[in-house]
């Protein structure tokens, strides 16, 4: 069990190194013809538009659920408002 303390960070570092190697390999690849580059630009723009719309919807959801959790924590003596804070922070950072 004590070895897990060292194994988990080591696996994280190995994963980051693998990601760096793959990133460098992909960055070195030919982007393709001009038409392929144009299509990839459209795909990137569409992906960013989707992400902006998703963040907007998720933002409303996180705020509403965070407020509900805080209100319910105030009404329940066995709960705490920090649950709402943990939910909001987890949603933002995930």
PDB file of C-alpha atoms in Angstrom:
ATOM      1  CA  UNK A   1       0.000   0.000   0.000  1.00  0.00           C
ATOM      2  CA  UNK A   2       2.876   2.389   0.763  1.00  0.00           C
ATOM      3  CA  UNK A   3       4.221   1.913  -2.754  1.00  0.00           C
ATOM      4  CA  UNK A   4       1.038   3.455  -4.198  1.00  0.00           C
ATOM      5  CA  UNK A   5       2.153   6.821  -2.853  1.00  0.00           C
ATOM      6  CA  UNK A   6       5.029   6.695  -5.331  1.00  0.00           C
ATOM      7  CA  UNK A   7       3.323   4.717  -8.083  1.00  0.00           C
ATOM      8  CA  UNK A   8       0.428   7.114  -8.686  1.00  0.00           C
ATOM      9  CA  UNK A   9       2.564  10.254  -9.290  1.00  0.00           C
ATOM     10  CA  UNK A  10       5.009   8.196 -11.367  1.00  0.00           C
ATOM     11  CA  UNK A  11       2.183   6.996 -13.611  1.00  0.00           C
ATOM     12  CA  UNK A  12       0.967  10.580 -13.930  1.00  0.00           C
ATOM     13  CA  UNK A  13       4.412  11.712 -15.066  1.00  0.00           C
ATOM     14  CA  UNK A  14       4.639   8.811 -17.527  1.00  0.00           C
ATOM     15  CA  UNK A  15       1.229   9.789 -18.914  1.00  0.00           C
ATOM     16  CA  UNK A  16       2.320  13.409 -19.347  1.00  0.00           C
ATOM     17  CA  UNK A  17       5.523  12.339 -21.115  1.00  0.00           C
ATOM     18  CA  UNK A  18       3.552  10.066 -23.455  1.00  0.00           C
ATOM     19  CA  UNK A  19       1.189  12.934 -24.230  1.00  0.00           C
ATOM     20  CA  UNK A  20       4.130  15.235 -25.000  1.00  0.00           C
ATOM     21  CA  UNK A  21       5.649  12.664 -27.374  1.00  0.00           C
ATOM     22  CA  UNK A  22       2.334  12.199 -29.197  1.00  0.00           C
ATOM     23  CA  UNK A  23       1.763  15.970 -29.376  1.00  0.00           C
ATOM     24  CA  UNK A  24       5.178  16.495 -30.971  1.00  0.00           C
ATOM     25  CA  UNK A  25       4.541  13.676 -33.448  1.00  0.00           C
ATOM     26  CA  UNK A  26       1.184  15.130 -34.510  1.00  0.00           C
ATOM     27  CA  UNK A  27       2.626  18.656 -34.773  1.00  0.00           C
ATOM     28  CA  UNK A  28       5.291  17.402 -37.212  1.00  0.00           C
ATOM     29  CA  UNK A  29       2.769  15.813 -39.599  1.00  0.00           C
ATOM     30  CA  UNK A  30       1.875  17.473 -42.886  1.00  0.00           C
ATOM     31  CA  UNK A  31      -1.362  19.465 -42.616  1.00  0.00           C
ATOM     32  CA  UNK A  32      -2.437  18.359 -46.101  1.00  0.00           C
ATOM     33  CA  UNK A  33      -3.620  20.240 -49.142  1.00  0.00           C
ATOM     34  CA  UNK A  34      -5.005  23.764 -49.081  1.00  0.00           C
ATOM     35  CA  UNK A  35      -8.540  22.349 -49.263  1.00  0.00           C
ATOM     36  CA  UNK A  36      -7.847  20.097 -46.267  1.00  0.00           C
ATOM     37  CA  UNK A  37      -6.523  23.090 -44.319  1.00  0.00           C
ATOM     38  CA  UNK A  38      -9.644  25.062 -45.213  1.00  0.00           C
ATOM     39  CA  UNK A  39     -11.901  22.234 -44.031  1.00  0.00           C
ATOM     40  CA  UNK A  40      -9.928  21.905 -40.794  1.00  0.00           C
ATOM     41  CA  UNK A  41     -10.458  25.624 -40.174  1.00  0.00           C
ATOM     42  CA  UNK A  42     -14.219  25.162 -40.552  1.00  0.00           C
ATOM     43  CA  UNK A  43     -14.132  22.198 -38.175  1.00  0.00           C
ATOM     44  CA  UNK A  44     -12.162  24.197 -35.591  1.00  0.00           C
ATOM     45  CA  UNK A  45     -14.601  27.120 -35.839  1.00  0.00           C
ATOM     46  CA  UNK A  46     -17.575  24.769 -35.441  1.00  0.00           C
ATOM     47  CA  UNK A  47     -15.983  23.084 -32.445  1.00  0.00           C
ATOM     48  CA  UNK A  48     -15.358  26.430 -30.748  1.00  0.00           C
ATOM     49  CA  UNK A  49     -18.950  27.534 -31.409  1.00  0.00           C
ATOM     50  CA  UNK A  50     -20.194  24.293 -29.847  1.00  0.00           C
ATOM     51  CA  UNK A  51     -17.947  24.712 -26.795  1.00  0.00           C
ATOM     52  CA  UNK A  52     -19.129  28.293 -26.247  1.00  0.00           C
ATOM     53  CA  UNK A  53     -22.771  27.181 -26.401  1.00  0.00           C
ATOM     54  CA  UNK A  54     -22.067  24.252 -24.078  1.00  0.00           C
ATOM     55  CA  UNK A  55     -20.309  26.463 -21.516  1.00  0.00           C
ATOM     56  CA  UNK A  56     -23.251  28.869 -21.569  1.00  0.00           C
ATOM     57  CA  UNK A  57     -25.778  26.108 -20.834  1.00  0.00           C
ATOM     58  CA  UNK A  58     -23.528  24.472 -18.246  1.00  0.00           C
ATOM     59  CA  UNK A  59     -22.929  27.833 -16.609  1.00  0.00           C
ATOM     60  CA  UNK A  60     -26.628  28.333 -15.969  1.00  0.00           C
ATOM     61  CA  UNK A  61     -26.990  24.752 -14.745  1.00  0.00           C
ATOM     62  CA  UNK A  62     -24.037  25.005 -12.345  1.00  0.00           C
ATOM     63  CA  UNK A  63     -25.261  28.300 -10.889  1.00  0.00           C
ATOM     64  CA  UNK A  64     -28.812  27.012 -10.366  1.00  0.00           C
ATOM     65  CA  UNK A  65     -27.734  23.698  -8.836  1.00  0.00           C
ATOM     66  CA  UNK A  66     -25.110  25.454  -6.702  1.00  0.00           C
ATOM     67  CA  UNK A  67     -27.738  27.813  -5.305  1.00  0.00           C
ATOM     68  CA  UNK A  68     -30.135  24.923  -4.665  1.00  0.00           C
ATOM     69  CA  UNK A  69     -27.420  22.979  -2.849  1.00  0.00           C
ATOM     70  CA  UNK A  70     -26.567  26.001  -0.705  1.00  0.00           C
ATOM     71  CA  UNK A  71     -30.230  26.615   0.174  1.00  0.00           C
ATOM     72  CA  UNK A  72     -30.804  22.957   1.010  1.00  0.00           C
ATOM     73  CA  UNK A  73     -27.628  22.906   3.107  1.00  0.00           C
ATOM     74  CA  UNK A  74     -28.939  25.866   5.085  1.00  0.00           C
ATOM     75  CA  UNK A  75     -32.228  24.090   5.713  1.00  0.00           C
ATOM     76  CA  UNK A  76     -30.605  20.835   6.819  1.00  0.00           C
ATOM     77  CA  UNK A  77     -28.651  20.921  10.098  1.00  0.00           C
ATOM     78  CA  UNK A  78     -26.643  17.850   9.052  1.00  0.00           C
ATOM     79  CA  UNK A  79     -25.373  19.493   5.855  1.00  0.00           C
ATOM     80  CA  UNK A  80     -23.009  22.372   5.080  1.00  0.00           C
ATOM     81  CA  UNK A  81     -22.832  25.163   2.490  1.00  0.00           C
ATOM     82  CA  UNK A  82     -19.360  23.997   1.469  1.00  0.00           C
ATOM     83  CA  UNK A  83     -21.028  21.174  -0.476  1.00  0.00           C
ATOM     84  CA  UNK A  84     -22.356  23.791  -2.896  1.00  0.00           C
ATOM     85  CA  UNK A  85     -18.920  25.383  -3.147  1.00  0.00           C
ATOM     86  CA  UNK A  86     -17.317  21.998  -3.834  1.00  0.00           C
ATOM     87  CA  UNK A  87     -19.893  21.297  -6.560  1.00  0.00           C
ATOM     88  CA  UNK A  88     -19.297  24.635  -8.290  1.00  0.00           C
ATOM     89  CA  UNK A  89     -15.506  24.331  -8.085  1.00  0.00           C
ATOM     90  CA  UNK A  90     -15.634  20.758  -9.348  1.00  0.00           C
ATOM     91  CA  UNK A  91     -17.841  21.738 -12.278  1.00  0.00           C
ATOM     92  CA  UNK A  92     -15.639  24.684 -13.240  1.00  0.00           C
ATOM     93  CA  UNK A  93     -12.352  22.822 -12.927  1.00  0.00           C
ATOM     94  CA  UNK A  94     -13.421  19.590 -14.631  1.00  0.00           C
TER      95      UNK A  94
END
